[in-house]
Coordinates of C-alpha atoms in Angstrom, one line a residue:
X67 CA 87.7 91.5 79.9
X68 CA 89.0 92.1 83.4
X69 CA 87.1 91.4 86.6
X70 CA 86.5 94.8 88.2
X71 CA 88.1 95.5 91.5
X72 CA 87.5 98.8 93.4
X73 CA 90.1 100.1 95.7
X74 CA 87.4 102.3 97.3
X75 CA 83.7 101.8 98.0
X76 CA 81.6 102.2 94.9
X77 CA 79.6 105.1 96.4
X78 CA 82.7 107.3 96.9
X79 CA 84.8 106.1 94.0
X80 CA 83.7 109.1 91.8
X81 CA 84.9 111.5 94.5
X82 CA 88.4 110.0 94.9
X83 CA 91.2 111.3 92.6
X84 CA 94.2 109.0 92.6
X85 CA 97.5 109.8 91.0
X86 CA 98.8 107.4 88.4
X87 CA 101.2 104.9 90.1
X88 CA 103.6 102.2 89.2
X89 CA 102.5 98.7 90.2
X90 CA 104.4 95.4 90.0
X91 CA 102.2 94.2 87.1
X92 CA 102.5 97.3 85.1
X93 CA 106.2 97.7 85.7
X94 CA 106.7 94.2 84.4
X95 CA 104.5 94.9 81.4
X96 CA 106.7 97.9 80.5
X97 CA 109.8 96.0 80.9
X98 CA 108.4 93.2 78.7
X99 CA 106.9 95.4 76.1
X100 CA 106.1 99.2 76.3
X101 CA 103.3 98.8 73.9
X102 CA 101.7 96.1 76.1
X103 CA 101.9 98.6 79.0
X104 CA 100.0 101.2 76.9
X105 CA 97.3 98.7 75.8
X106 CA 96.7 97.8 79.5
X107 CA 97.3 100.9 81.5
X108 CA 96.4 103.6 79.0
X109 CA 94.0 102.2 76.4
X110 CA 92.6 99.7 78.9
X111 CA 91.9 97.3 76.1
X112 CA 89.7 94.4 77.2
X113 CA 91.4 90.9 77.8
X114 CA 89.8 87.5 78.2
X115 CA 91.0 85.9 81.4
X116 CA 92.2 82.4 81.3
X117 CA 90.9 79.5 83.5
X118 CA 94.2 79.6 85.3
X119 CA 93.8 83.3 86.1
X120 CA 90.3 83.0 87.3
X121 CA 91.2 79.9 89.3
X122 CA 94.0 81.9 90.9
X123 CA 91.6 84.7 91.9
X124 CA 89.2 82.2 93.5
X125 CA 92.0 80.5 95.4
X126 CA 93.4 83.9 96.7
X127 CA 89.8 84.8 97.8
X128 CA 89.5 81.5 99.8
X129 CA 92.9 81.9 101.5
X130 CA 92.0 85.5 102.4
X131 CA 88.6 84.4 103.9
X132 CA 90.3 81.5 105.7
X133 CA 92.5 83.9 107.7
X134 CA 89.4 85.8 108.8
X135 CA 88.2 82.8 110.7
X136 CA 89.2 81.7 114.1
X137 CA 92.5 79.8 114.0
X138 CA 90.9 76.4 115.0
X139 CA 88.6 76.6 111.9
X140 CA 91.4 77.0 109.4
X141 CA 91.5 73.4 108.2
X142 CA 91.3 71.9 104.7
X143 CA 87.6 71.0 104.9
X144 CA 86.7 74.6 105.8
X145 CA 88.7 76.0 102.9
X146 CA 87.1 73.6 100.4
X147 CA 83.6 74.8 101.6
X148 CA 84.7 78.3 100.7
X149 CA 85.4 77.5 97.1
X150 CA 81.9 77.5 95.7
X151 CA 80.9 80.7 97.4
X152 CA 84.0 82.4 96.2
X153 CA 83.3 81.4 92.6
X154 CA 79.6 82.4 93.0
X155 CA 80.6 85.9 94.1
X156 CA 83.1 86.4 91.3
X157 CA 80.7 85.1 88.6
X158 CA 78.0 87.4 90.0
X159 CA 80.3 90.4 89.5
X160 CA 81.2 89.2 86.0
X161 CA 78.4 87.0 84.7
X162 CA 80.1 86.5 81.3
X163 CA 82.9 84.5 83.0
X164 CA 81.0 81.2 83.1
X165 CA 80.3 81.2 79.3
X166 CA 84.0 82.2 78.5
X167 CA 85.6 79.7 80.8
X168 CA 83.5 76.6 80.1
X169 CA 82.8 76.8 76.4
X170 CA 85.0 73.9 75.9
X171 CA 82.7 71.5 77.8
X172 CA 84.7 71.3 81.1
X173 CA 82.4 71.1 83.9
X174 CA 82.3 73.6 86.8
X175 CA 82.7 70.8 89.3
X176 CA 86.0 69.7 87.6
X177 CA 87.3 73.2 87.5
X178 CA 86.5 73.7 91.2
X179 CA 88.2 70.4 91.9
X180 CA 91.4 71.7 90.3
X181 CA 91.1 74.7 92.5
X182 CA 90.7 72.4 95.5
X183 CA 93.9 70.7 94.6
X184 CA 95.7 74.1 94.9
X185 CA 94.1 74.6 98.3
X186 CA 95.5 71.2 99.3
X187 CA 98.8 72.2 98.1
X188 CA 98.7 75.2 100.3
X189 CA 98.1 73.1 103.5
X190 CA 101.1 71.0 102.7
X191 CA 103.3 74.1 102.9
X192 CA 102.2 75.5 106.2
X193 CA 99.5 75.3 108.9
X194 CA 97.4 78.4 109.0
X195 CA 96.2 77.6 112.6
X196 CA 99.6 78.6 113.8
X197 CA 99.7 81.9 112.1
X198 CA 98.0 85.3 112.7
X199 CA 98.8 87.6 109.8
X200 CA 98.7 91.4 110.2
X201 CA 96.9 91.7 106.9
X202 CA 95.7 89.8 103.8
X203 CA 95.2 91.3 100.4
X204 CA 96.8 94.6 101.7
X205 CA 96.8 97.6 99.5
X206 CA 100.2 99.4 100.0
X207 CA 101.3 102.7 98.5
X208 CA 104.4 104.9 99.0
X209 CA 105.9 107.9 97.2
X210 CA 109.6 107.6 96.7
X211 CA 111.8 110.7 97.4
X212 CA 112.0 111.1 93.7
X213 CA 108.2 111.5 93.5
X214 CA 107.4 108.2 91.8
X215 CA 104.4 106.7 93.4
X216 CA 104.3 102.9 94.0
X217 CA 101.1 100.9 94.6
X218 CA 100.3 97.3 94.9
X219 CA 98.5 94.5 96.8
X220 CA 100.3 92.1 99.1
X221 CA 98.7 88.6 99.5
X222 CA 99.7 88.4 103.1
X223 CA 101.8 90.3 105.6
X224 CA 103.2 88.5 108.7
X225 CA 104.7 90.6 111.5
X226 CA 106.4 89.0 114.4
X227 CA 106.1 90.3 118.0
X228 CA 109.7 91.5 117.6
X229 CA 108.7 93.6 114.6
X230 CA 110.2 91.4 111.9
X231 CA 108.3 91.4 108.7
X232 CA 107.6 88.6 106.2
X233 CA 105.8 89.2 102.9
X234 CA 104.0 86.1 101.5
X235 CA 102.8 85.7 97.9
X236 CA 100.7 82.8 96.7
X237 CA 101.4 81.5 93.2
X238 CA 98.8 79.2 91.7
X239 CA 100.9 78.3 88.7
X240 CA 103.8 76.0 88.6
X241 CA 107.2 77.0 90.0
X242 CA 108.8 79.0 87.2
X243 CA 112.1 78.5 85.4
X244 CA 114.9 81.1 85.8
X245 CA 113.2 84.0 83.8
X246 CA 109.9 83.4 85.6
X247 CA 111.6 83.3 89.0
X248 CA 113.3 86.6 88.3
X249 CA 109.9 88.1 87.5
X250 CA 108.4 86.8 90.7
X251 CA 111.2 88.2 92.7
X252 CA 110.8 91.5 91.0
X253 CA 107.3 91.7 92.3
X254 CA 108.4 90.7 95.8
X255 CA 111.2 93.3 95.9
X256 CA 108.7 95.9 94.9
X257 CA 106.6 95.0 97.9
X258 CA 109.7 95.0 100.1
X259 CA 110.7 98.5 98.9
X260 CA 107.3 99.9 99.6
X261 CA 107.2 98.5 103.1
X262 CA 110.6 99.7 103.8
X263 CA 109.6 103.2 102.8
X264 CA 106.4 103.0 104.7
X265 CA 107.6 101.5 107.9
X266 CA 111.4 102.0 108.0
X267 CA 112.0 98.2 108.3
X268 CA 113.5 95.9 105.6
X269 CA 111.4 92.8 105.4
X270 CA 113.2 89.9 106.9
X271 CA 111.8 87.4 104.3
X272 CA 110.1 87.4 101.0
X273 CA 108.2 84.0 100.6
X274 CA 106.8 82.8 97.4
X275 CA 104.5 79.8 97.8
X276 CA 103.9 77.8 94.6
X277 CA 100.7 75.8 95.4
X278 CA 100.6 73.7 92.3
X279 CA 104.1 72.3 92.9
X280 CA 103.9 72.5 96.6
X281 CA 107.2 74.4 96.8
X282 CA 108.3 77.5 98.6
X283 CA 111.0 80.0 97.6
X284 CA 112.4 82.3 100.3
X285 CA 114.5 85.4 99.8
X286 CA 116.0 87.9 102.2
X287 CA 116.6 91.4 100.8
X288 CA 118.9 94.0 102.3
X289 CA 118.8 97.7 102.4
X290 CA 121.6 98.2 99.7
X291 CA 119.7 95.9 97.4
X292 CA 116.4 97.8 97.9
X293 CA 118.2 101.1 97.1
X294 CA 119.4 99.7 93.8
X295 CA 115.9 98.4 93.1
X296 CA 114.5 101.8 93.8
X297 CA 116.7 103.3 91.1
X298 CA 115.5 100.6 88.8
X299 CA 111.8 101.6 89.3
X300 CA 112.7 105.2 89.0
X301 CA 114.3 104.5 85.6
X302 CA 111.3 102.5 84.5
X303 CA 108.9 105.3 85.4
X304 CA 111.1 107.9 83.7
X305 CA 110.8 105.8 80.6
X306 CA 107.0 105.6 81.0
X307 CA 106.8 109.3 81.3
X308 CA 108.9 109.9 78.2
X309 CA 106.7 107.6 76.2
X310 CA 103.6 109.2 77.7
X311 CA 104.4 112.6 76.4
X312 CA 104.3 111.5 72.7
X313 CA 102.4 108.1 72.9
X314 CA 105.6 106.4 71.5
X315 CA 105.1 103.1 73.3
X316 CA 107.2 100.8 71.2
X317 CA 106.5 97.0 70.8
X318 CA 109.1 94.5 71.9
X319 CA 108.6 91.3 70.0
X320 CA 109.3 88.1 71.9
X321 CA 108.1 84.6 72.4
X322 CA 105.6 86.1 75.0
X323 CA 103.7 87.6 72.1
X324 CA 102.1 84.2 71.5
X325 CA 100.1 84.8 74.7
X326 CA 99.1 88.4 74.1
X327 CA 95.4 89.3 73.6
X328 CA 96.4 92.4 71.6
X329 CA 98.3 91.0 68.6
X330 CA 95.7 92.4 66.2
X331 CA 96.6 96.0 67.2
X332 CA 100.4 95.4 67.2
X333 CA 102.5 96.8 64.3
X334 CA 104.8 93.8 64.8
X335 CA 102.0 91.6 63.4
X336 CA 100.5 94.0 60.9
X337 CA 98.1 95.7 63.2
X338 CA 97.5 99.4 64.1
X339 CA 97.1 100.6 67.7
X340 CA 94.1 102.7 68.6
X341 CA 94.5 106.5 68.5
X342 CA 96.6 107.5 71.5
X343 CA 94.1 108.9 74.0
X344 CA 96.8 110.8 76.0
X345 CA 98.1 110.0 79.4
X346 CA 95.3 108.8 81.7
X347 CA 93.8 110.7 84.6
X348 CA 94.0 109.5 88.2
X349 CA 93.3 105.9 89.0
X350 CA 95.4 104.5 86.2
X351 CA 97.6 102.6 88.6
X352 CA 94.8 100.5 90.1
X353 CA 95.1 96.8 89.5
X354 CA 92.4 94.4 89.0
X355 CA 91.7 91.3 90.9
X356 CA 93.2 89.1 88.2
X357 CA 96.4 91.3 88.3
X358 CA 96.8 90.2 91.9
X359 CA 96.2 86.5 91.5
X360 CA 98.8 85.4 89.0

């Protein structure tokens, strides 16, 4: 399953028609395995979130709420007090989560304590009392000149008085090896491109904060690089559209298949995909909360 997240209020959701868009998560899915993209973006097959995913969602929620408080209150003790309510809200929206997460006997208190360690890791990397972000959990959307629509959520956007932009992304897993780092930078370049197209300003810094390892990775993109990246995203979307016409989303077997929830439907493992339902109607580009808290 996925934890539902609405980009618009529930009462008006039925009236809003949103074009399919490319998001960082779905672009990464297609690069990894076109069939995985289909299972997630087209078939919308249910997935069981891991403890790490849900913990990341809770930690992201706490940090978002923290920046909604006066600067003087943004201290570790306050952040820890926000953990239990953040979990309560999430479990109210998806009551089955508790049974799925704690079937192995781990206690909720121990799990929340592990989330608290990530919060402590955040405070070793920066002092939130000294920052005033422009936005947290910001939905950004931009249409490229080619017509490709990009959509995603930015964990935090910092804008200096001089207009310089910093994009911050919280990672609740360990700092990745080379392949994982490239995937994380792909996501950050995606945000940088969208902001550049929206505001005409190339972000000065892309900052990844790995709360578990208490490490930061900073990267400075330039305009030429973002133009190349734009062409990469256009090529990915062109490939998605070609597959969408016929339903020919081919599997790409790799070591990552061991972590896939959909092996039973994959031809590489003797399975049969569901009947292709056709290209989805608007709103197919919307991400879930768990997509945004990796």
